[in-house]
Coordinates of C-alpha atoms in Angstrom, one line a residue:
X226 CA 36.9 -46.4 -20.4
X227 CA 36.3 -49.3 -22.8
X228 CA 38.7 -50.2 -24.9
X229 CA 37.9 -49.4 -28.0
X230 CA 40.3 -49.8 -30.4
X231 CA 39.8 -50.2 -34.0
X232 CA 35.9 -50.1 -33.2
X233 CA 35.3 -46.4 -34.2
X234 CA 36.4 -43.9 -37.2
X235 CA 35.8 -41.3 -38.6
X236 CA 36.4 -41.1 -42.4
X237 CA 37.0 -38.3 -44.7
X238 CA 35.8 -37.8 -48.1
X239 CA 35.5 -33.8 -50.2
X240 CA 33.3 -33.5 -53.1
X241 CA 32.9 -30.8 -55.7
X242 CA 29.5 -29.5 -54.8
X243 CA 26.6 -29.8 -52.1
X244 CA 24.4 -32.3 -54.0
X245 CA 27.2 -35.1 -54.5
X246 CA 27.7 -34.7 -50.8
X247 CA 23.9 -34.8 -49.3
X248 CA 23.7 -38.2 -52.2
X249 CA 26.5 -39.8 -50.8
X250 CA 25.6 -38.9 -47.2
X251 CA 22.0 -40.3 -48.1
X252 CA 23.1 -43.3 -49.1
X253 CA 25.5 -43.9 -46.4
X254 CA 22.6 -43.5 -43.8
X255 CA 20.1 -45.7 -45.8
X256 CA 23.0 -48.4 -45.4
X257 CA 23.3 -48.1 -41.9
X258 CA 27.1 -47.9 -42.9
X259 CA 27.6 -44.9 -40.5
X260 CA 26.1 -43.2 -37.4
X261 CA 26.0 -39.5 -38.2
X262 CA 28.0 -37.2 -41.1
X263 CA 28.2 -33.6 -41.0
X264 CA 29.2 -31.2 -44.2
X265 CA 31.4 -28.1 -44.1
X266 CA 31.8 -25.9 -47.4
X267 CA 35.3 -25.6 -47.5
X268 CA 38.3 -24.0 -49.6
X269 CA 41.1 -26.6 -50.8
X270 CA 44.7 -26.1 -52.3
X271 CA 46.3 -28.8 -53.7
X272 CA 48.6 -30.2 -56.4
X273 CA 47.4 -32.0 -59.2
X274 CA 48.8 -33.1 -62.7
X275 CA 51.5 -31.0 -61.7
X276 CA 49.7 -28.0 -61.4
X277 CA 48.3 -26.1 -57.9
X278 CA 44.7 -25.7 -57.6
X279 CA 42.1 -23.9 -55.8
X280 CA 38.4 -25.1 -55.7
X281 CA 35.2 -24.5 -53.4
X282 CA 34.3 -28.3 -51.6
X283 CA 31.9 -29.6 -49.4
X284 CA 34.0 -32.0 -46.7
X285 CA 32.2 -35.1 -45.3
X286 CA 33.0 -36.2 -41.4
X287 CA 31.4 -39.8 -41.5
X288 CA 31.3 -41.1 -38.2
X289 CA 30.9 -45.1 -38.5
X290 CA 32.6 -48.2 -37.1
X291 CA 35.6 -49.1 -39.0
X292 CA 34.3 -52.5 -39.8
X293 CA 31.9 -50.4 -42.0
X294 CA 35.2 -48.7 -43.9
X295 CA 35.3 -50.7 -47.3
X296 CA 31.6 -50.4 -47.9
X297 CA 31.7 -46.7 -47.4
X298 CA 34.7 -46.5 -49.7
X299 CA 32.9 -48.5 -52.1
X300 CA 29.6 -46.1 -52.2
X301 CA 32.2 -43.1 -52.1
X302 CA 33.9 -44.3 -55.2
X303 CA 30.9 -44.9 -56.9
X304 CA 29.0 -42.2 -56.5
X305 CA 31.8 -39.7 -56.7
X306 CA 33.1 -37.7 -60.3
X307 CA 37.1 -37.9 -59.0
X308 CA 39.2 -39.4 -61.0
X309 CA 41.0 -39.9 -57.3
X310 CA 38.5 -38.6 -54.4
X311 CA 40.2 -37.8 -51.1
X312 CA 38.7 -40.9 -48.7
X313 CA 40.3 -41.2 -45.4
X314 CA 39.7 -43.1 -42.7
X315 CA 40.9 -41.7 -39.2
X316 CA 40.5 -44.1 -35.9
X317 CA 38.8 -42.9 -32.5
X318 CA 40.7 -43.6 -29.8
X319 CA 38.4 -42.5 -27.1
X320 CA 34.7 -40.9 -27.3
X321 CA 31.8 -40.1 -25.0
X322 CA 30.8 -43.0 -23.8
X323 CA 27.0 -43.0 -25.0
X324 CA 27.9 -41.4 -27.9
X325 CA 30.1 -44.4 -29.2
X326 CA 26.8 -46.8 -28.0
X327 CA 24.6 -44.6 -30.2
X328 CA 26.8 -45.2 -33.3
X329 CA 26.2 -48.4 -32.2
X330 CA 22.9 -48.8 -32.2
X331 CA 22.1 -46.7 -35.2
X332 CA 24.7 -48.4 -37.7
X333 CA 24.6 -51.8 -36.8
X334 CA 26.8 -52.4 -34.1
X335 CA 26.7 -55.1 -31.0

């Protein structure tokens, strides 16, 4: 396998409601900043202002190269109504292959 470290990620971003999510996926395709990003409808808990909450999210999977990472941070952040939005970036330390060319090839890559 080709070494591919700190080629590859997959970063992680929840926003409050479908259409925030499909705009911020849009834009991250149009860019070319990632390869392919898939949304769940999800249920979060967390602590916030010192008080536990519950809310319905849609989760982001951006698969991108982690050169890409700061640009998709930066059209996260400015497209996103958090105060502090949940972006996380998360290397790949092995992959299909063809599937890694095809990120490749779609977003940029060599």
């Amino acid at each position: 396998m080709e070494d591919i470290k700190n080629k590859y990620a997959m970063t992680v971003t929840a926003c409050p409601n479908e259409d925030i999510a499909k705009k911020i996926a849009g834009l991250l395709l149009e860019k070319k900043l990632a390869a392919c990003i898939q949304l769940f409808p999800i249920n979060s808990f967390y602590s916030w202002k010192g008080e536990i909450c519950n809310d319905n999210e849609i989760i982001l999977f951006i698969k991108c190269r982690q050169e890409h990472y700061a640009a998709i941070e930066e059209i996260i952040i400015a497209n996103h109504p958090y105060e502090v939005p949940e972006i996380i970036m998360m290397p790949v330390i092995g992959g299909f292959s063809k599937y890694l060319d095809w990120i490749d090839e779609v977003s940029g890559g060599e």
